[in-house]
């Protein structure tokens, strides 16, 4: 009898510990006010300080270009914000950009604005839900954001006309967003997708971070976390997987990833690329960490971008 009570007590203690750990990570990771940009930068492993002079120069130029705040409403009633850059001349070509975790539209595309805008593209830099000036309490990790992406595509068509040419460009969580969007029914105005260091699913990237950053086993924490996210945020951590969604893709996709990415490992890119059913190209930047490819190998990445865009537009 005593052994039975001890066993039950032990199970109860383990369950309480599991719930406590899961609650801790949920609070830090999923809720907007607790998800800190500096912590994300540290976890990414990329030495951003070394790029600050280049970033400061690019940002100064970008903010001098004509731009305005724009807003839409999500399917579930959130007010979502974006920054629209009209470029140096009116154009029917526009890039809708989706930033990474804990970033925002303008911050996430400082470098690439200096590529797209001088080449005659307009740009819509989206603040994904629960980021920047967009509403939302819970971060969507692409699962919820892909539905928002459809709304931004509709906004762009309404603004420029159905004959516009739209590109979707995402980095990190934003890259997962655009790849998850690729499996949806997209209008013919969407001509191409660029994914830079996308993860396969929230489940996979959380599992990787638990093991490699916190040295914790994925189970049972992930099962408990999945239930918690479903109950509070309204989606499951395995609900949407970029590696599955690209099996339905019809739009050409360019995949970019650094082979030294310790935050979102390169095997995720390789898996997604292997599954992609549409026209596809890939650039693996040697020595680049998370979101570092364009900063480390600017000419190489921009040459590949130009080659890809010339083939789809």
mmCIF file of C-alpha atoms in Angstrom:
data_model
loop_
_atom_site.group_PDB
_atom_site.id
_atom_site.type_symbol
_atom_site.label_atom_id
_atom_site.label_comp_id
_atom_site.label_asym_id
_atom_site.label_seq_id
_atom_site.Cartn_x
_atom_site.Cartn_y
_atom_site.Cartn_z
ATOM 1 C CA UNK A 1 0.000 0.000 0.000
ATOM 2 C CA UNK A 2 2.823 2.384 0.955
ATOM 3 C CA UNK A 3 4.644 1.594 -2.282
ATOM 4 C CA UNK A 4 1.481 2.442 -4.229
ATOM 5 C CA UNK A 5 1.128 5.801 -2.517
ATOM 6 C CA UNK A 6 4.809 6.534 -3.091
ATOM 7 C CA UNK A 7 4.424 5.720 -6.772
ATOM 8 C CA UNK A 8 1.387 7.972 -7.057
ATOM 9 C CA UNK A 9 3.204 10.718 -5.211
ATOM 10 C CA UNK A 10 6.183 10.364 -7.563
ATOM 11 C CA UNK A 11 3.936 10.572 -10.616
ATOM 12 C CA UNK A 12 2.255 13.645 -9.173
ATOM 13 C CA UNK A 13 5.588 15.340 -8.528
ATOM 14 C CA UNK A 14 6.791 14.604 -12.074
ATOM 15 C CA UNK A 15 3.526 15.914 -13.520
ATOM 16 C CA UNK A 16 3.802 19.099 -11.462
ATOM 17 C CA UNK A 17 7.418 19.610 -12.561
ATOM 18 C CA UNK A 18 6.455 19.035 -16.205
ATOM 19 C CA UNK A 19 3.582 21.515 -15.940
ATOM 20 C CA UNK A 20 5.789 24.080 -14.220
ATOM 21 C CA UNK A 21 8.522 23.855 -16.855
ATOM 22 C CA UNK A 22 5.968 24.063 -19.653
ATOM 23 C CA UNK A 23 4.254 27.073 -18.105
ATOM 24 C CA UNK A 24 7.621 28.794 -17.753
ATOM 25 C CA UNK A 25 8.505 28.316 -21.415
ATOM 26 C CA UNK A 26 4.979 29.206 -22.557
ATOM 27 C CA UNK A 27 5.123 32.499 -20.698
ATOM 28 C CA UNK A 28 8.587 33.335 -22.111
ATOM 29 C CA UNK A 29 7.937 32.202 -25.667
ATOM 30 C CA UNK A 30 4.291 32.574 -26.672
ATOM 31 C CA UNK A 31 3.127 35.772 -24.961
ATOM 32 C CA UNK A 32 4.168 38.948 -26.760
ATOM 33 C CA UNK A 33 5.141 41.081 -23.776
ATOM 34 C CA UNK A 34 7.448 38.353 -22.444
ATOM 35 C CA UNK A 35 9.160 37.402 -25.709
ATOM 36 C CA UNK A 36 12.261 39.604 -25.710
ATOM 37 C CA UNK A 37 14.254 40.583 -28.789
ATOM 38 C CA UNK A 38 17.595 40.612 -26.955
ATOM 39 C CA UNK A 39 17.065 37.079 -25.682
ATOM 40 C CA UNK A 40 16.249 35.906 -29.206
ATOM 41 C CA UNK A 41 19.426 37.535 -30.565
ATOM 42 C CA UNK A 42 21.519 35.776 -27.937
ATOM 43 C CA UNK A 43 19.922 32.413 -28.651
ATOM 44 C CA UNK A 44 20.395 32.817 -32.409
ATOM 45 C CA UNK A 45 24.161 32.655 -31.997
ATOM 46 C CA UNK A 46 24.816 35.319 -34.665
ATOM 47 C CA UNK A 47 27.285 38.123 -33.875
ATOM 48 C CA UNK A 48 25.066 41.048 -34.851
ATOM 49 C CA UNK A 49 27.387 43.664 -33.360
ATOM 50 C CA UNK A 50 29.837 43.128 -36.212
ATOM 51 C CA UNK A 51 27.162 44.151 -38.737
ATOM 52 C CA UNK A 52 25.901 47.247 -36.919
ATOM 53 C CA UNK A 53 27.796 49.821 -39.058
ATOM 54 C CA UNK A 54 26.347 48.285 -42.225
ATOM 55 C CA UNK A 55 22.872 48.014 -40.688
ATOM 56 C CA UNK A 56 22.933 51.646 -39.488
ATOM 57 C CA UNK A 57 23.878 52.861 -42.979
ATOM 58 C CA UNK A 58 21.168 50.786 -44.664
ATOM 59 C CA UNK A 59 18.525 51.800 -42.119
ATOM 60 C CA UNK A 60 19.242 55.523 -42.587
ATOM 61 C CA UNK A 61 18.781 55.181 -46.343
ATOM 62 C CA UNK A 62 15.650 53.045 -46.002
ATOM 63 C CA UNK A 63 13.843 55.459 -43.684
ATOM 64 C CA UNK A 64 14.537 58.307 -46.093
ATOM 65 C CA UNK A 65 12.417 56.550 -48.738
ATOM 66 C CA UNK A 66 8.683 57.360 -49.086
ATOM 67 C CA UNK A 67 6.617 55.138 -46.788
ATOM 68 C CA UNK A 68 3.348 55.042 -44.866
ATOM 69 C CA UNK A 69 1.585 53.030 -42.171
ATOM 70 C CA UNK A 70 -1.150 50.693 -43.420
ATOM 71 C CA UNK A 71 -3.618 48.498 -41.528
ATOM 72 C CA UNK A 72 -5.873 45.517 -42.172
ATOM 73 C CA UNK A 73 -8.080 43.281 -40.026
ATOM 74 C CA UNK A 74 -7.341 39.586 -39.549
ATOM 75 C CA UNK A 75 -9.982 36.879 -39.844
ATOM 76 C CA UNK A 76 -10.177 36.733 -36.051
ATOM 77 C CA UNK A 77 -10.570 40.487 -35.609
ATOM 78 C CA UNK A 78 -7.017 41.721 -34.910
ATOM 79 C CA UNK A 79 -5.799 45.047 -36.271
ATOM 80 C CA UNK A 80 -2.603 44.265 -38.173
ATOM 81 C CA UNK A 81 0.009 46.837 -39.134
ATOM 82 C CA UNK A 82 2.395 47.137 -42.036
ATOM 83 C CA UNK A 83 4.770 49.749 -43.436
ATOM 84 C CA UNK A 84 4.346 50.345 -47.163
ATOM 85 C CA UNK A 85 7.294 51.649 -49.195
ATOM 86 C CA UNK A 86 6.264 52.996 -52.596
ATOM 87 C CA UNK A 87 9.812 52.963 -53.896
ATOM 88 C CA UNK A 88 11.422 55.504 -56.164
ATOM 89 C CA UNK A 89 8.775 55.087 -58.845
ATOM 90 C CA UNK A 90 5.282 53.611 -59.033
ATOM 91 C CA UNK A 91 5.426 49.903 -59.756
ATOM 92 C CA UNK A 92 3.205 46.866 -60.158
ATOM 93 C CA UNK A 93 5.862 44.688 -58.524
ATOM 94 C CA UNK A 94 5.682 44.420 -54.755
ATOM 95 C CA UNK A 95 7.414 42.296 -52.115
ATOM 96 C CA UNK A 96 5.397 41.415 -49.002
ATOM 97 C CA UNK A 97 7.931 40.797 -46.228
ATOM 98 C CA UNK A 98 7.507 38.719 -43.070
ATOM 99 C CA UNK A 99 10.024 39.143 -40.242
ATOM 100 C CA UNK A 100 11.373 36.721 -37.652
ATOM 101 C CA UNK A 101 10.406 35.944 -34.072
ATOM 102 C CA UNK A 102 10.345 39.031 -31.762
ATOM 103 C CA UNK A 103 11.311 41.360 -34.628
ATOM 104 C CA UNK A 104 9.067 43.674 -36.671
ATOM 105 C CA UNK A 105 8.668 44.557 -40.316
ATOM 106 C CA UNK A 106 10.942 47.586 -40.602
ATOM 107 C CA UNK A 107 13.696 46.063 -38.444
ATOM 108 C CA UNK A 108 13.601 42.697 -40.189
ATOM 109 C CA UNK A 109 14.204 44.025 -43.716
ATOM 110 C CA UNK A 110 16.693 46.843 -43.294
ATOM 111 C CA UNK A 111 19.198 45.139 -45.563
ATOM 112 C CA UNK A 112 16.863 43.800 -48.210
ATOM 113 C CA UNK A 113 15.105 47.144 -48.660
ATOM 114 C CA UNK A 114 18.406 48.310 -50.132
ATOM 115 C CA UNK A 115 18.140 45.501 -52.658
ATOM 116 C CA UNK A 116 14.461 45.712 -53.631
ATOM 117 C CA UNK A 117 13.658 49.442 -53.598
ATOM 118 C CA UNK A 118 16.419 50.610 -55.989
ATOM 119 C CA UNK A 119 15.341 47.875 -58.424
ATOM 120 C CA UNK A 120 11.845 49.296 -58.764
ATOM 121 C CA UNK A 121 9.958 47.059 -56.327
ATOM 122 C CA UNK A 122 7.464 48.392 -53.833
ATOM 123 C CA UNK A 123 7.646 46.784 -50.395
ATOM 124 C CA UNK A 124 5.096 45.959 -47.715
ATOM 125 C CA UNK A 125 6.874 45.254 -44.436
ATOM 126 C CA UNK A 126 4.377 43.399 -42.272
ATOM 127 C CA UNK A 127 4.304 43.366 -38.470
ATOM 128 C CA UNK A 128 3.152 39.815 -37.822
ATOM 129 C CA UNK A 129 0.462 39.330 -35.176
ATOM 130 C CA UNK A 130 1.653 39.972 -31.616
ATOM 131 C CA UNK A 131 4.642 41.933 -32.979
ATOM 132 C CA UNK A 132 5.351 45.603 -33.588
ATOM 133 C CA UNK A 133 2.183 47.668 -34.002
ATOM 134 C CA UNK A 134 -0.015 44.660 -34.797
ATOM 135 C CA UNK A 135 -2.473 43.419 -32.225
ATOM 136 C CA UNK A 136 -2.474 39.965 -30.687
ATOM 137 C CA UNK A 137 -1.527 38.395 -27.374
ATOM 138 C CA UNK A 138 -0.106 35.103 -28.651
ATOM 139 C CA UNK A 139 2.642 34.585 -31.224
ATOM 140 C CA UNK A 140 1.464 32.456 -34.163
ATOM 141 C CA UNK A 141 4.709 30.799 -35.378
ATOM 142 C CA UNK A 142 3.362 30.738 -38.921
ATOM 143 C CA UNK A 143 0.311 28.627 -38.108
ATOM 144 C CA UNK A 144 -1.914 31.649 -37.541
ATOM 145 C CA UNK A 145 0.176 34.076 -39.590
ATOM 146 C CA UNK A 146 -0.348 32.282 -42.900
ATOM 147 C CA UNK A 147 -4.031 33.258 -42.781
ATOM 148 C CA UNK A 148 -2.953 36.847 -42.140
ATOM 149 C CA UNK A 149 -0.650 36.579 -45.169
ATOM 150 C CA UNK A 150 -3.674 35.910 -47.370
ATOM 151 C CA UNK A 151 -5.265 39.104 -46.071
ATOM 152 C CA UNK A 152 -2.108 41.077 -46.882
ATOM 153 C CA UNK A 153 -2.106 39.616 -50.399
ATOM 154 C CA UNK A 154 -5.723 40.766 -50.840
ATOM 155 C CA UNK A 155 -4.812 44.216 -49.522
ATOM 156 C CA UNK A 156 -1.976 44.468 -52.059
ATOM 157 C CA UNK A 157 -4.222 43.408 -54.933
ATOM 158 C CA UNK A 158 -6.829 45.977 -53.912
ATOM 159 C CA UNK A 159 -4.137 48.658 -53.805
ATOM 160 C CA UNK A 160 -2.309 47.844 -57.041
ATOM 161 C CA UNK A 161 -4.859 45.879 -59.067
ATOM 162 C CA UNK A 162 -5.190 42.207 -59.937
ATOM 163 C CA UNK A 163 -2.449 42.532 -62.548
ATOM 164 C CA UNK A 164 0.213 43.268 -59.930
ATOM 165 C CA UNK A 165 3.114 40.888 -59.374
ATOM 166 C CA UNK A 166 3.574 39.825 -55.757
ATOM 167 C CA UNK A 167 6.564 38.186 -54.080
ATOM 168 C CA UNK A 168 6.476 36.797 -50.546
ATOM 169 C CA UNK A 169 9.779 37.053 -48.675
ATOM 170 C CA UNK A 170 10.238 35.755 -45.142
ATOM 171 C CA UNK A 171 13.086 35.295 -42.682
ATOM 172 C CA UNK A 172 13.102 32.719 -39.855
ATOM 173 C CA UNK A 173 9.537 32.605 -38.438
ATOM 174 C CA UNK A 174 8.504 34.801 -41.362
ATOM 175 C CA UNK A 175 10.064 32.273 -43.738
ATOM 176 C CA UNK A 176 8.037 29.517 -42.083
ATOM 177 C CA UNK A 177 4.978 31.745 -42.539
ATOM 178 C CA UNK A 178 5.469 32.159 -46.299
ATOM 179 C CA UNK A 179 6.203 28.443 -46.783
ATOM 180 C CA UNK A 180 3.098 27.497 -44.810
ATOM 181 C CA UNK A 181 1.199 29.958 -47.003
ATOM 182 C CA UNK A 182 2.513 28.193 -50.126
ATOM 183 C CA UNK A 183 0.194 25.254 -49.452
ATOM 184 C CA UNK A 184 -2.900 27.454 -49.599
ATOM 185 C CA UNK A 185 -4.824 28.478 -52.722
ATOM 186 C CA UNK A 186 -2.944 31.574 -53.848
ATOM 187 C CA UNK A 187 -4.049 34.078 -56.501
ATOM 188 C CA UNK A 188 -2.145 34.160 -59.787
ATOM 189 C CA UNK A 189 -0.647 37.516 -58.799
ATOM 190 C CA UNK A 190 1.711 35.709 -56.387
ATOM 191 C CA UNK A 191 4.711 34.927 -58.587
ATOM 192 C CA UNK A 192 7.352 33.659 -56.190
ATOM 193 C CA UNK A 193 8.369 32.966 -52.597
ATOM 194 C CA UNK A 194 11.754 33.547 -50.919
ATOM 195 C CA UNK A 195 12.437 31.680 -47.686
ATOM 196 C CA UNK A 196 15.493 32.529 -45.575
ATOM 197 C CA UNK A 197 16.233 30.072 -42.725
ATOM 198 C CA UNK A 198 12.712 28.708 -42.246
ATOM 199 C CA UNK A 199 11.860 26.068 -39.654
ATOM 200 C CA UNK A 200 9.665 23.091 -40.453
ATOM 201 C CA UNK A 201 7.212 23.449 -37.566
ATOM 202 C CA UNK A 202 6.912 25.067 -34.163
ATOM 203 C CA UNK A 203 7.141 21.555 -32.686
ATOM 204 C CA UNK A 204 10.473 20.860 -34.396
ATOM 205 C CA UNK A 205 12.121 24.170 -33.559
ATOM 206 C CA UNK A 206 10.997 24.079 -29.909
ATOM 207 C CA UNK A 207 12.262 20.503 -29.605
ATOM 208 C CA UNK A 208 15.621 21.577 -31.022
ATOM 209 C CA UNK A 209 15.916 24.540 -28.640
ATOM 210 C CA UNK A 210 14.966 22.427 -25.604
ATOM 211 C CA UNK A 211 17.659 19.879 -26.396
ATOM 212 C CA UNK A 212 20.449 22.148 -27.611
ATOM 213 C CA UNK A 213 19.994 25.308 -25.542
ATOM 214 C CA UNK A 214 18.392 24.066 -22.321
ATOM 215 C CA UNK A 215 19.557 20.418 -22.410
ATOM 216 C CA UNK A 216 16.088 19.172 -21.583
ATOM 217 C CA UNK A 217 14.268 16.164 -23.057
ATOM 218 C CA UNK A 218 11.483 16.996 -25.483
ATOM 219 C CA UNK A 219 9.044 14.620 -23.861
ATOM 220 C CA UNK A 220 6.850 15.005 -21.913
ATOM 221 C CA UNK A 221 7.329 18.799 -22.089
ATOM 222 C CA UNK A 222 6.326 19.065 -25.761
ATOM 223 C CA UNK A 223 3.103 17.084 -25.333
ATOM 224 C CA UNK A 224 2.078 19.298 -22.421
ATOM 225 C CA UNK A 225 3.089 22.432 -24.326
ATOM 226 C CA UNK A 226 1.045 21.367 -27.358
ATOM 227 C CA UNK A 227 -2.087 21.052 -25.214
ATOM 228 C CA UNK A 228 -1.388 24.379 -23.505
ATOM 229 C CA UNK A 229 -0.900 26.254 -26.789
ATOM 230 C CA UNK A 230 -4.071 24.726 -28.256
ATOM 231 C CA UNK A 231 -6.110 25.730 -25.219
ATOM 232 C CA UNK A 232 -4.784 29.297 -24.956
ATOM 233 C CA UNK A 233 -3.500 30.375 -28.375
ATOM 234 C CA UNK A 234 -5.853 28.307 -30.542
ATOM 235 C CA UNK A 235 -3.424 26.204 -32.571
ATOM 236 C CA UNK A 236 -1.275 23.113 -32.186
ATOM 237 C CA UNK A 237 2.511 23.077 -32.396
ATOM 238 C CA UNK A 238 2.309 20.391 -35.085
ATOM 239 C CA UNK A 239 -0.776 21.830 -36.743
ATOM 240 C CA UNK A 240 1.156 23.303 -39.650
ATOM 241 C CA UNK A 241 4.462 22.000 -40.996
ATOM 242 C CA UNK A 242 6.264 23.852 -43.790
ATOM 243 C CA UNK A 243 7.731 20.558 -45.010
ATOM 244 C CA UNK A 244 4.201 19.267 -45.573
ATOM 245 C CA UNK A 245 2.701 22.474 -46.951
ATOM 246 C CA UNK A 246 5.285 22.802 -49.746
ATOM 247 C CA UNK A 247 4.113 19.447 -51.095
ATOM 248 C CA UNK A 248 1.064 21.398 -52.316
ATOM 249 C CA UNK A 249 3.024 24.435 -53.528
ATOM 250 C CA UNK A 250 2.505 25.712 -57.078
ATOM 251 C CA UNK A 251 4.513 28.929 -56.793
ATOM 252 C CA UNK A 252 8.306 28.908 -57.424
ATOM 253 C CA UNK A 253 10.353 29.009 -54.205
ATOM 254 C CA UNK A 254 13.925 30.077 -53.441
ATOM 255 C CA UNK A 255 15.383 28.578 -50.253
ATOM 256 C CA UNK A 256 18.268 30.327 -48.446
ATOM 257 C CA UNK A 257 19.962 28.997 -45.320
ATOM 258 C CA UNK A 258 23.297 29.230 -43.507
ATOM 259 C CA UNK A 259 25.071 25.954 -42.868
ATOM 260 C CA UNK A 260 26.231 27.199 -39.436
ATOM 261 C CA UNK A 261 22.710 28.023 -38.223
ATOM 262 C CA UNK A 262 22.508 26.633 -34.686
ATOM 263 C CA UNK A 263 19.067 28.101 -33.943
ATOM 264 C CA UNK A 264 17.173 26.674 -36.938
ATOM 265 C CA UNK A 265 19.443 23.873 -38.198
ATOM 266 C CA UNK A 266 20.081 23.529 -41.911
ATOM 267 C CA UNK A 267 18.528 20.038 -42.030
ATOM 268 C CA UNK A 268 15.131 21.729 -41.802
ATOM 269 C CA UNK A 269 15.819 23.628 -45.028
ATOM 270 C CA UNK A 270 17.000 20.433 -46.735
ATOM 271 C CA UNK A 271 13.861 18.568 -45.671
ATOM 272 C CA UNK A 272 11.530 21.321 -46.859
ATOM 273 C CA UNK A 273 13.421 21.674 -50.143
ATOM 274 C CA UNK A 274 13.262 17.928 -50.800
ATOM 275 C CA UNK A 275 9.479 17.961 -50.284
ATOM 276 C CA UNK A 276 8.772 21.064 -52.382
ATOM 277 C CA UNK A 277 6.530 20.234 -55.359
ATOM 278 C CA UNK A 278 6.915 23.516 -57.241
ATOM 279 C CA UNK A 279 9.836 25.023 -59.166
ATOM 280 C CA UNK A 280 12.599 25.432 -56.594
ATOM 281 C CA UNK A 281 16.109 26.742 -56.094
ATOM 282 C CA UNK A 282 18.428 26.628 -53.098
ATOM 283 C CA UNK A 283 21.373 28.628 -51.761
ATOM 284 C CA UNK A 284 23.260 27.336 -48.727
ATOM 285 C CA UNK A 285 25.690 29.990 -47.496
ATOM 286 C CA UNK A 286 28.824 28.452 -46.025
ATOM 287 C CA UNK A 287 29.691 29.742 -42.556
ATOM 288 C CA UNK A 288 26.496 31.755 -42.084
ATOM 289 C CA UNK A 289 24.513 31.540 -38.865
ATOM 290 C CA UNK A 290 20.855 32.299 -38.255
ATOM 291 C CA UNK A 291 19.513 35.087 -40.522
ATOM 292 C CA UNK A 292 23.123 35.979 -41.348
ATOM 293 C CA UNK A 293 23.355 34.959 -45.008
ATOM 294 C CA UNK A 294 22.527 38.328 -46.588
ATOM 295 C CA UNK A 295 24.815 40.206 -44.203
ATOM 296 C CA UNK A 296 27.753 37.800 -44.513
ATOM 297 C CA UNK A 297 27.496 37.082 -48.243
ATOM 298 C CA UNK A 298 25.591 40.082 -49.610
ATOM 299 C CA UNK A 299 26.772 39.794 -53.214
ATOM 300 C CA UNK A 300 26.230 36.028 -53.372
ATOM 301 C CA UNK A 301 22.708 36.249 -51.953
ATOM 302 C CA UNK A 302 21.694 39.216 -54.113
ATOM 303 C CA UNK A 303 23.021 37.555 -57.269
ATOM 304 C CA UNK A 304 20.935 34.480 -56.454
ATOM 305 C CA UNK A 305 17.900 36.650 -55.751
ATOM 306 C CA UNK A 306 18.300 38.394 -59.106
ATOM 307 C CA UNK A 307 18.660 35.073 -60.919
ATOM 308 C CA UNK A 308 15.526 33.725 -59.217
ATOM 309 C CA UNK A 309 13.444 36.857 -59.801
ATOM 310 C CA UNK A 310 14.446 36.993 -63.458
ATOM 311 C CA UNK A 311 13.143 33.455 -63.835
ATOM 312 C CA UNK A 312 9.727 34.057 -62.230
ATOM 313 C CA UNK A 313 8.803 37.614 -63.260
#
